[in-house]
Coordinates of C-alpha atoms and ligand atoms in Angstrom, one line a residue:
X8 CA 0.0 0.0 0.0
X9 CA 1.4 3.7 -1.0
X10 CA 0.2 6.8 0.5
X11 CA -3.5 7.6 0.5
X12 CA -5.3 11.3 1.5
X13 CA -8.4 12.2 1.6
X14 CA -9.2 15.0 -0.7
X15 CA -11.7 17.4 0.2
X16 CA -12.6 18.1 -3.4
X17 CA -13.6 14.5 -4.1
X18 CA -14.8 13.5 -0.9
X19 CA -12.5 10.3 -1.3
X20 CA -9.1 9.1 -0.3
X21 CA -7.1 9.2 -2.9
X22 CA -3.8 7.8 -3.8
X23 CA -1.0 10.1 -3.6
X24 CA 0.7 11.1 -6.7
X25 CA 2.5 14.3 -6.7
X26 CA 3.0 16.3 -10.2
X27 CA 6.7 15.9 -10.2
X28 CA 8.2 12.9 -8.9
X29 CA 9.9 12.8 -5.5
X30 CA 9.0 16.8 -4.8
X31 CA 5.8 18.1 -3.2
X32 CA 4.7 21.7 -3.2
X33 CA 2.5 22.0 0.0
X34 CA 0.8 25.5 1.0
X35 CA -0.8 25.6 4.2
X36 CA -2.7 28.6 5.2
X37 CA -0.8 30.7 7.7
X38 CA -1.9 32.8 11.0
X39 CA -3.9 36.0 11.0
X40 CA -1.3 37.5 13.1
X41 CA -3.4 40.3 14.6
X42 CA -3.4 38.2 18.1
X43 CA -1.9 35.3 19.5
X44 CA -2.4 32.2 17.9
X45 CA -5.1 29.7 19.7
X46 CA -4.9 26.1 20.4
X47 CA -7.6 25.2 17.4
X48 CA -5.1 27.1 15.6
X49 CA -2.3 25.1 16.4
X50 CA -4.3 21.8 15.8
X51 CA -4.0 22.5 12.0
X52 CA -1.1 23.7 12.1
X53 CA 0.0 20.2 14.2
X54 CA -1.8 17.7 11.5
X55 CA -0.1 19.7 9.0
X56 CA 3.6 19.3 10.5
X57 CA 2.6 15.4 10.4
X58 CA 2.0 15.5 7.3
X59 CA 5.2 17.7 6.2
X60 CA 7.1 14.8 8.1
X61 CA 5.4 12.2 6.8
X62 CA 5.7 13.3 3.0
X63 CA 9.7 13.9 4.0
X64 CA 10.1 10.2 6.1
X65 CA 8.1 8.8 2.4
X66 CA 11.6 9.7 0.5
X67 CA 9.4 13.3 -0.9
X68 CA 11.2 16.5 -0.8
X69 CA 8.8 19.2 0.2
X70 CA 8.3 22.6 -0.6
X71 CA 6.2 24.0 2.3
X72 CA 4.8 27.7 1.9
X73 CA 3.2 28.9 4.8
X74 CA 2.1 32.4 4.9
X75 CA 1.5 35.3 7.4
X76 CA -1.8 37.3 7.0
X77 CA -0.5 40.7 8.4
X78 CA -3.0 42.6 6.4
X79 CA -6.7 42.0 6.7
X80 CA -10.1 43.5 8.3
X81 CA -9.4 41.9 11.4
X82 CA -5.8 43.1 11.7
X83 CA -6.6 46.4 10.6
X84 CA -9.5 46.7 13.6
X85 CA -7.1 45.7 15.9
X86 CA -4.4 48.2 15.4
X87 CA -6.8 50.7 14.9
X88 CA -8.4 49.8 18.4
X89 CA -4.9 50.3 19.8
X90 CA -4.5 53.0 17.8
X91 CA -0.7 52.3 16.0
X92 CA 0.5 51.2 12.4
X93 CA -0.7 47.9 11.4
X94 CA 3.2 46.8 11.3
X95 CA 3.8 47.8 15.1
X96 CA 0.7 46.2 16.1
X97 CA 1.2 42.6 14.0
X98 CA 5.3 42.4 14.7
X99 CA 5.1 40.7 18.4
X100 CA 2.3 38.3 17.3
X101 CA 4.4 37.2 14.1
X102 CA 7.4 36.4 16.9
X103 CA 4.8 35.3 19.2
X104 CA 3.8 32.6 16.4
X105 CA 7.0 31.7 15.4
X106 CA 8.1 31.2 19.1
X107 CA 4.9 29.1 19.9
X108 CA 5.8 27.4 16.6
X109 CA 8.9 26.1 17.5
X110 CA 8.3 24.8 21.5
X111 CA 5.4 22.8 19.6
X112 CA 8.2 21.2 17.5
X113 CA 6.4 22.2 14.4
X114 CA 9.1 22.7 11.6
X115 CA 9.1 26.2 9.9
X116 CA 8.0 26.1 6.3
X117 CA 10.5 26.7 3.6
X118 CA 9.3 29.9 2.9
X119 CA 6.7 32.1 5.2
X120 CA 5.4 35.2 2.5
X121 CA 4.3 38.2 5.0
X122 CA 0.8 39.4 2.9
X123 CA 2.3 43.0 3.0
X124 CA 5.3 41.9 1.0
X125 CA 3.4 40.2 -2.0
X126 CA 1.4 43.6 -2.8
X127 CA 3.0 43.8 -6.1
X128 CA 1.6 40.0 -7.0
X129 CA -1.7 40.9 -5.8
X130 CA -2.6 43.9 -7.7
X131 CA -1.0 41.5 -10.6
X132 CA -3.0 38.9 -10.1
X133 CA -6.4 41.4 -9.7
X134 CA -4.9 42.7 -12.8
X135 CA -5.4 39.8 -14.8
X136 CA -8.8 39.1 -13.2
X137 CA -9.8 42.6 -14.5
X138 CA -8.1 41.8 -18.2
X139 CA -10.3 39.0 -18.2
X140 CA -13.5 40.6 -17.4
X141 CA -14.2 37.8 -14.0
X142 CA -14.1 40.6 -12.0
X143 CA -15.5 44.3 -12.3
X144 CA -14.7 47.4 -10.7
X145 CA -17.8 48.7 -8.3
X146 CA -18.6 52.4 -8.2
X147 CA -17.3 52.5 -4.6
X148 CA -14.0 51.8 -6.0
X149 CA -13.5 48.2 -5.0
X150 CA -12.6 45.5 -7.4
X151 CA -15.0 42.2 -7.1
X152 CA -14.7 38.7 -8.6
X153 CA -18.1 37.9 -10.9
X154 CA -18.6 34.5 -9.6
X155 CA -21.4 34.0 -12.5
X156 CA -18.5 34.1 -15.0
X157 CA -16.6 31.3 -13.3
X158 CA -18.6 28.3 -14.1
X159 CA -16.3 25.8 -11.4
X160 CA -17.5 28.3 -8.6
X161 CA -19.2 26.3 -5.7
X162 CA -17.3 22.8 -6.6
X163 CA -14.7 22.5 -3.5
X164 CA -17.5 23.3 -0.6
X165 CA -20.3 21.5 -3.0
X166 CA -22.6 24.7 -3.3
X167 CA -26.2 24.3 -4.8
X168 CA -25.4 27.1 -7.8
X169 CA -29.1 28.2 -7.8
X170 CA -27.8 29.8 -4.1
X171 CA -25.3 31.9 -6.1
X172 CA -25.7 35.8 -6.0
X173 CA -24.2 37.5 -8.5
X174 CA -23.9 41.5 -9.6
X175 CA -23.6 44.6 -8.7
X176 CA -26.1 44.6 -5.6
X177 CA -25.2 41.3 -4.2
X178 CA -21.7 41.0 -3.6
X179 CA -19.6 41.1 -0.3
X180 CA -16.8 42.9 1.1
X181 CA -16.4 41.5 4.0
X182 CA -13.0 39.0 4.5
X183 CA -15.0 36.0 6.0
X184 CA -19.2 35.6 5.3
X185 CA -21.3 32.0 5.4
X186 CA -22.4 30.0 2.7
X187 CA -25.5 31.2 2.5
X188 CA -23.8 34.7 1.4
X189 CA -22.4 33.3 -2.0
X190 CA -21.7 36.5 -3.4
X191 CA -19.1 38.6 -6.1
X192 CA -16.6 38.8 -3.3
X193 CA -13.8 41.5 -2.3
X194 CA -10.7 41.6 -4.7
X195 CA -9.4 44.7 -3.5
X196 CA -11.1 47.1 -1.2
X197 CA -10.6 50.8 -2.1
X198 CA -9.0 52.8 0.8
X199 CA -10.7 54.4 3.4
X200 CA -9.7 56.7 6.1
X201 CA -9.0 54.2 8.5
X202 CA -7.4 52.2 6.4
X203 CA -4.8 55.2 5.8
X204 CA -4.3 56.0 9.6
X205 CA -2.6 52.5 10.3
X206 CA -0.6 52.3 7.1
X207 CA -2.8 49.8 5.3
X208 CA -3.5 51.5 1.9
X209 CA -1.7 51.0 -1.4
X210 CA -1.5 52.2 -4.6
X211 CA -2.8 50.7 -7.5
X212 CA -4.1 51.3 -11.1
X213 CA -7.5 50.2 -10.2
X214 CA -6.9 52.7 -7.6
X215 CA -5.8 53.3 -4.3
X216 CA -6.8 50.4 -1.6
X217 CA -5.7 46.7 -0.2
X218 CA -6.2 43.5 -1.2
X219 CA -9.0 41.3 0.6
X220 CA -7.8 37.9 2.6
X221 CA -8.9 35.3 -0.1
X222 CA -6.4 37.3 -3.1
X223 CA -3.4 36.8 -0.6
X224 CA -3.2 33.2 -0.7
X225 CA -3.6 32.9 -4.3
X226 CA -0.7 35.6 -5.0
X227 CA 1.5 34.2 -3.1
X228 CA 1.6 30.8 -3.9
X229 CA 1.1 31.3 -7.4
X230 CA 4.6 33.6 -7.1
X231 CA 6.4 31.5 -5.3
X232 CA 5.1 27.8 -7.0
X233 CA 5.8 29.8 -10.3
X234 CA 9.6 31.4 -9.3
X235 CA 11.0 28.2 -7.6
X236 CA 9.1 25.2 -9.3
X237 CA 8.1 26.5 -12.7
X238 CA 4.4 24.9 -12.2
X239 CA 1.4 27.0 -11.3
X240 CA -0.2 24.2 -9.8
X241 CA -0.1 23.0 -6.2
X242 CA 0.0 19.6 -5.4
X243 CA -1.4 19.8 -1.8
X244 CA -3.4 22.7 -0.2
X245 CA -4.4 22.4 3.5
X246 CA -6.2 23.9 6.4
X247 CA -8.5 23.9 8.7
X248 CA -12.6 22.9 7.9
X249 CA -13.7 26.5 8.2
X250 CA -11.5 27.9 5.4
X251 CA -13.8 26.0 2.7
X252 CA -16.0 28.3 2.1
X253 CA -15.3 31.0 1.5
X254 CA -11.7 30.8 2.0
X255 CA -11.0 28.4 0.1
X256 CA -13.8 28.7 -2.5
X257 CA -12.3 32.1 -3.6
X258 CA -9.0 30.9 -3.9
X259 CA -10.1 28.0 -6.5
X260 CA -12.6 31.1 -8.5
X261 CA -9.2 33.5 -8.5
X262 CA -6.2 31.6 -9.0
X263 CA -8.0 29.4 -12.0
X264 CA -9.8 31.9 -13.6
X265 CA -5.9 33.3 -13.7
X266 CA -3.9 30.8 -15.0
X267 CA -6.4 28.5 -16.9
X268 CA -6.1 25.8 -15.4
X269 CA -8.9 23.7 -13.8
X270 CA -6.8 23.3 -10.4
X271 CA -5.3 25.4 -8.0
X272 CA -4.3 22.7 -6.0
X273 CA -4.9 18.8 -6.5
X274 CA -5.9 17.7 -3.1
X275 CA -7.3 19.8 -1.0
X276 CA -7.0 18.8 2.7
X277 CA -8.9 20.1 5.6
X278 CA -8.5 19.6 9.1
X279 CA -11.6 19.6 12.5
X280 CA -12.0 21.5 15.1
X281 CA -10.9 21.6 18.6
X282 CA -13.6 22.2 21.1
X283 CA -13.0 23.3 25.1
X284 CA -14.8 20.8 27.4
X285 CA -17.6 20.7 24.6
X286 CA -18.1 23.9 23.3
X287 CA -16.6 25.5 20.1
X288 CA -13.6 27.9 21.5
X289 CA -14.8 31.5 20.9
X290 CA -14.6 35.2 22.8
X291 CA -18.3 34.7 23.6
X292 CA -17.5 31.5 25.5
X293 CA -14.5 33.3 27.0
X294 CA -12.4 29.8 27.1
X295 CA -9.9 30.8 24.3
X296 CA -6.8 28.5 25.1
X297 CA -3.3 29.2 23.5
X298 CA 0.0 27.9 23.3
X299 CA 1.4 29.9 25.8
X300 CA -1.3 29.5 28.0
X301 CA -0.7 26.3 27.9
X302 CA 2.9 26.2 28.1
X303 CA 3.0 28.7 31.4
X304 CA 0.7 25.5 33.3
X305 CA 4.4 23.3 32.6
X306 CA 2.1 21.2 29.9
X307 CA 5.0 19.6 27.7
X308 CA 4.9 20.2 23.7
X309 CA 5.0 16.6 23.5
X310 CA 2.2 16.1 25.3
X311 CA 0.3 18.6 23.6
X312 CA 1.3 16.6 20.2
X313 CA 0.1 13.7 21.2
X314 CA -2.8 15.2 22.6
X315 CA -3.7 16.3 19.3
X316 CA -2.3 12.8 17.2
X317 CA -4.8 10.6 19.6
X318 CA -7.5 12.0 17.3
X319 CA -7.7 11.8 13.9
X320 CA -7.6 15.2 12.3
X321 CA -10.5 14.3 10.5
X322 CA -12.6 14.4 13.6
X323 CA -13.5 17.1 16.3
X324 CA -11.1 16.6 19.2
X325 CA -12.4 17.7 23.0
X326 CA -9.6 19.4 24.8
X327 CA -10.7 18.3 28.8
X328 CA -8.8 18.6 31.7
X329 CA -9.0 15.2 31.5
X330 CA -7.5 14.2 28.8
X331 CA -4.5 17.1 29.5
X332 CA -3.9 15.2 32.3
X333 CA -3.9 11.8 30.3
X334 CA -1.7 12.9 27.6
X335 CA 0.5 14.4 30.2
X336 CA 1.4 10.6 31.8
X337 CA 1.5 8.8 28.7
X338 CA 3.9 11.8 26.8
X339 CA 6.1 11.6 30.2
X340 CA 6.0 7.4 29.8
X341 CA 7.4 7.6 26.6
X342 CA 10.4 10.2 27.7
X343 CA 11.1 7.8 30.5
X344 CA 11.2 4.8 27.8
X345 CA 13.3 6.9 25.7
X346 CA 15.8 7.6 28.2
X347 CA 15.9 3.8 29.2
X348 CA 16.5 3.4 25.2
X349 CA 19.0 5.5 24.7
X350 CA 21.1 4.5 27.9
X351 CA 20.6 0.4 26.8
X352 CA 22.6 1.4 23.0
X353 CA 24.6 -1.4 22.1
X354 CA 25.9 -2.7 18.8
X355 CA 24.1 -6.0 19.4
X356 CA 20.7 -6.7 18.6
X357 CA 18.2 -8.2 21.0
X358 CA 15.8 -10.5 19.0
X359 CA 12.6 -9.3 20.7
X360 CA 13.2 -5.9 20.5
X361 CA 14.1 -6.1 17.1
X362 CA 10.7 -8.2 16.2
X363 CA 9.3 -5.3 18.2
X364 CA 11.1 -2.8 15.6
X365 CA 10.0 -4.4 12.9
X366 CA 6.5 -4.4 13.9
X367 CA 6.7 -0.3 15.0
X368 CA 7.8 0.3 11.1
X369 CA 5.2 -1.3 9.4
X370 CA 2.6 0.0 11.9
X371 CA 3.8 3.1 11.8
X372 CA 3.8 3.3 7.3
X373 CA 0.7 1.5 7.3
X374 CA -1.2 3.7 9.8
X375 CA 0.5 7.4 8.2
X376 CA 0.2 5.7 4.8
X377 CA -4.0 5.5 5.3
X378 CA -4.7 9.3 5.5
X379 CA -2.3 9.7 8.6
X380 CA -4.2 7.7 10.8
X381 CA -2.3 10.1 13.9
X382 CA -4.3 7.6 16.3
X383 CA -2.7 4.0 15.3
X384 CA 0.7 5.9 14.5
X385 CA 1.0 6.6 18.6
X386 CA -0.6 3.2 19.6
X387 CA 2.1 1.3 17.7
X388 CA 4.6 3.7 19.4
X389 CA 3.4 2.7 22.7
X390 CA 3.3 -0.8 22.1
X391 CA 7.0 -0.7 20.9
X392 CA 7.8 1.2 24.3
X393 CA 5.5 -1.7 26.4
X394 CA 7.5 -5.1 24.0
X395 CA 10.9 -2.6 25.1
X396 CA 10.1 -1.7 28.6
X397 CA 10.0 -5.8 28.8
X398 CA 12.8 -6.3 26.6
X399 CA 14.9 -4.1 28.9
X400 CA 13.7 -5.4 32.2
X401 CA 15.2 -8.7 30.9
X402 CA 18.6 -7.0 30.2
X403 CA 18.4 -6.5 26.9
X404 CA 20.6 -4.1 24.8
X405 CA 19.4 -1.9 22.5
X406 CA 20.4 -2.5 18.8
X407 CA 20.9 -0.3 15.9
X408 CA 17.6 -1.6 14.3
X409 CA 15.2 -1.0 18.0
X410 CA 16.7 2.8 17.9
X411 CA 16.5 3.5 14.6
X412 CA 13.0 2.8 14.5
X413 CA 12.0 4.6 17.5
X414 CA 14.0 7.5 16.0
X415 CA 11.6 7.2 13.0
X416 CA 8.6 7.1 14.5
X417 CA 9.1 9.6 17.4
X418 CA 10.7 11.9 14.4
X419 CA 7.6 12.1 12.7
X420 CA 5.3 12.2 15.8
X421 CA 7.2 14.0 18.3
X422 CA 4.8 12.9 21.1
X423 CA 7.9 12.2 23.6
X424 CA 8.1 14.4 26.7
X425 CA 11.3 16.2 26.5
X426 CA 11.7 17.4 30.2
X427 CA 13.3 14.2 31.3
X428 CA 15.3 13.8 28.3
X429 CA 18.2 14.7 26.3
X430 CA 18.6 17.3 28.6
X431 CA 22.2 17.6 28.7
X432 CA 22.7 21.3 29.8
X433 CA 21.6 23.6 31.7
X434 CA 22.6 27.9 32.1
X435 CA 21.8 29.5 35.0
X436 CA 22.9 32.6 35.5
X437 CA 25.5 32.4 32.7
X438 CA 27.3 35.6 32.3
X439 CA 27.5 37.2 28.7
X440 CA 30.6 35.9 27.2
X441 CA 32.8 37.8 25.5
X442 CA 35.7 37.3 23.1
X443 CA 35.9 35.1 19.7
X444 CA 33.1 32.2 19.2
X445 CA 33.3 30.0 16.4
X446 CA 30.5 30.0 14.0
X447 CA 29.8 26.8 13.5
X448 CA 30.1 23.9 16.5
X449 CA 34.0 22.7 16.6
X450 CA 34.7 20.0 14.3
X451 CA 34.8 16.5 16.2
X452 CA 34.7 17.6 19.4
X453 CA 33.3 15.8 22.3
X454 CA 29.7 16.1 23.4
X455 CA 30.7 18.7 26.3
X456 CA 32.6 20.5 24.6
X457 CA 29.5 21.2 22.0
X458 CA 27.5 21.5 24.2
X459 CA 29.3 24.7 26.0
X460 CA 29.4 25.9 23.1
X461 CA 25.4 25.8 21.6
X462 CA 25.5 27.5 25.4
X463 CA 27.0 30.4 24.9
X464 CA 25.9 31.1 21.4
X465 CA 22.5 30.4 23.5
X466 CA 23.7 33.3 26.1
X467 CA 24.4 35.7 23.4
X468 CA 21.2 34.8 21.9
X469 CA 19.4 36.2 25.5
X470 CA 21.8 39.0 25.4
X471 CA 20.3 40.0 21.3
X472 CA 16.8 39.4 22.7
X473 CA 17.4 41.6 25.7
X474 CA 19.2 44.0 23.4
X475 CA 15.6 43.8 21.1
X476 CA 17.9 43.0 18.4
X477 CA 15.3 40.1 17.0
X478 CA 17.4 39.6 14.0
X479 CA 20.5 38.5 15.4
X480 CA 18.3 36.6 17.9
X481 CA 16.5 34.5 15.3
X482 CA 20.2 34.3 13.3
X483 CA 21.6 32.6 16.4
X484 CA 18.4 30.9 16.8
X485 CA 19.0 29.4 13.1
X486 CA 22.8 28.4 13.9
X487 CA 22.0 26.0 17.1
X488 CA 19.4 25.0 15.3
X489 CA 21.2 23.6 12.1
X490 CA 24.0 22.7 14.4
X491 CA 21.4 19.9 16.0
X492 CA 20.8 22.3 18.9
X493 CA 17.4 23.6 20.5
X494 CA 17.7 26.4 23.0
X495 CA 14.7 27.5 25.2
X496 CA 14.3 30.0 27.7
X497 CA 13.0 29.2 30.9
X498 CA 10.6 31.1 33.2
X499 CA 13.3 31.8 35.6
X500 CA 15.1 33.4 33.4
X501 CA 17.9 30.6 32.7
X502 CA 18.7 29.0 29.6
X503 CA 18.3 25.3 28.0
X504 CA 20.2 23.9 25.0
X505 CA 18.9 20.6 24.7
X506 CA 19.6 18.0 21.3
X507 CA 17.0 18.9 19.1
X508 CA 15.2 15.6 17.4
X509 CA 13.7 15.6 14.4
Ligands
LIG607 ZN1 -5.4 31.0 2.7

């Protein structure tokens, strides 16, 4: 069996073929970064990261764009509310996102286009929409897509087409409306006032404005699919069930009516909701949850992984207190397994924990393999651990086979508490070094001596952040990182590097 996903647009799963062979372009739809980022949030985000890993363990080479919406009408109120630019008010939540991003293990995309810096795509793109008479200019100034003169409209969220609206006095121009609103929808939105004050207008020869959300997406993948792979189709497009309609709809209408072609992307994947102790996670309800929140209660990224990969991200997972608590133990079993792993290395293999190896691997491919079946992916992982935690009580050693599957599996997954392992260093109260430190990690040195030294590039990385100098803090960042280093900072102000897994 090869690699099967379900595909939104077909309501099927679907065997995996990608359009070149052994390369995937994958565009996931990025934060709205006009607040922190919210656990439901992260739960697309997290079934996407499986999949990235899971298309790169496959053999596939991925090209992952995820983007940053820095420029939209909830953005725009919120820096208007607080009464600055749009730029100073988005900034800390794009480092907010990136920071929650990495202590959830989820692996940056290969490129991350800010909306702002694709304007020049966009009124390109709107251009060509206008050359092409599918969409119109209105007389208050905005450009609109004519959704009557793009037959395919309705296909990815199924639409009856007798519910389409389309013209002049029924279109929309707000970013997100229901399905019952199918509408000529918001191109570009022609400047007003308050648009100006926070620096959120742009010129245009259609005239002055900004682009709505749904033209975003479509710019910038198109740009960057078209630059870097020469195709202007994607072969995987993903995020969460709400972005169907319209979202995703408007993409389809606007990036095909653009290039010709009858696909934006060939398999569209979408992934469910999270709800709080039952109910849908909302402002009304007041029980927003986010990363940080959950990461100031000591909750373990790997717990909140497999938290999220005991469900299958095809159905609506109930965050409770307790299954926290649940995921909490079993994340924290698995660490303590790893570490009794790790310590039994030997160059001999045991016969029953390699027959448990060899079952973990076919579990694993067969379970990721059948539209990332997340939920038999971690059973097969904690059977291995159970067949191992026996293995080793009997004295056996752990062989090159047992730990390289375990490596796969838990490199895909990521579901292992890291607080009790690999932890091999600790800063506190570290004063700034001075003097000459080598760029990269000294040449075959031994573990300690690596490891003081991702520790004080880790130091001057505090020192940057304290400094506000971002840059050289996310340059340092990128260093330990591609040296096999993770740093974190604690809440009590030291520092961590630990071996970062992947
Ligand atoms: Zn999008």
């Amino acid at each position: 069996m090869s690699l099967r996903l379900y595909n939104t647009l077909t309501r099927s799963a679907e065997p995996f073929v990608p359009l070149q062979p052994g390369r995937v372009s994958l565009y996931t739809c990025g934060p709205t970064v006009y607040n922190y980022a919210h656990i439901g949030n992260f739960r697309t985000f997290l079934f996407e990261d499986l999949l990235r890993r899971w298309l790169e363990a496959s053999g596939y080479d991925v090209f992952h764009i995820m983007n940053l919406t820095d420029v939209d009408d909830r953005t725009i109120a919120a820096a208007r509310e607080k009464g600055v630019s749009l730029r100073a008010h988005v900034d800390p939540f794009v480092r907010a996102f990136v920071e929650d991003r990495d202590w959830l293990r989820i692996l940056p995309a290969t490129e991350q286009p800010r909306a702002t810096e694709y304007i020049a795509p966009m009124i390109e793109l709107i251009q060509g929409l206008l050359d092409r008479q599918v969409a119109y200019l209105g007389e208050d100034g905005s450009v609109y897509f004519a959704i009557a003169r793009f037959p395919a409209y309705g296909k990815l969220s199924r639409l009856d087409r007798r519910q389409l609206r389309a013209g002049a006095s029924e279109r929309v121009s707000a970013d997100e409306y229901p399905k019952e609103d199918a509408r000529d929808f918001v191109l570009w939105k022609a400047a007003r006032p308050e648009d100006e004050a926070v620096g959120a207008a742009w010129d245009a020869p259609f005239g002055r404005g900004r682009p709505g959300w749904h033209i975003e997406c479509s710019a910038m993948a198109l740009d960057l699919i078209r630059r870097r792979l020469g195709t202007d189709v994607l072969d995987i497009h993903a995020g969460g069930v709400d972005l169907i309609f319209p979202h995703h709809e408007d993409e389809i209408a606007q990036s095909c009516a653009y290039t010709g072609r009858d696909a934006f992307a060939r398999v569209w994947m979408h992934g469910e909701f999270l709800n709080i102790r039952g109910e849908k996670m909302s402002k009304r309800f007041g029980n927003i949850t986010t990363a940080r929140d959950l990461r100031e209660d000591g909750v373990d990224p790997g717990a909140i992984r497999l938290l999220m990969y005991q469900v299958h991200y095809r159905r609506q997972l109930d965050l409770t207190d307790e299954a926290l608590a649940s995921v909490r133990e079993g994340s924290r079993r698995l660490g303590e397994f790893q570490n009794r792993l790790l310590a039994a290395a030997g160059p001999a293999e045991s016969p029953p924990l390699a027959a448990a190896a060899e079952r973990l691997e076919r579990e694993l491919t067969e379970a990721l393999d059948d539209d990332l079946n997340a939920p038999q992916a971690v059973a097969a992982l904690f059977a291995f651990a159970s067949a191992g935690n026996a293995a080793l009580d009997g004295g056996a050693a752990a062989g090159p086979r047992a730990l390289a599957a375990w490596r796969r599996a838990e490199g895909v997954l990521g579901v292992t508490s890291s607080v009790q392992v690999l932890k091999v260093g600790t800063a506190v109260g570290v004063g700034a070094s001075g003097g000459d430190l080598p760029e990269t990690a000294p040449a075959g040195a031994d573990e300690e001596s690596q490891r003081t030294w991702a520790l004080e590039w880790a130091v001057r990385r505090k020192d940057a952040k304290a400094a506000r100098d971002f840059v050289e803090a996310d340059r340092i960042r990128g260093r330990l990182n591609a040296a096999g280093w993770e740093v974190r900072d604690n809440r009590d102000g030291s520092i961590e590097v630990v071996r970062a897994r992947r």
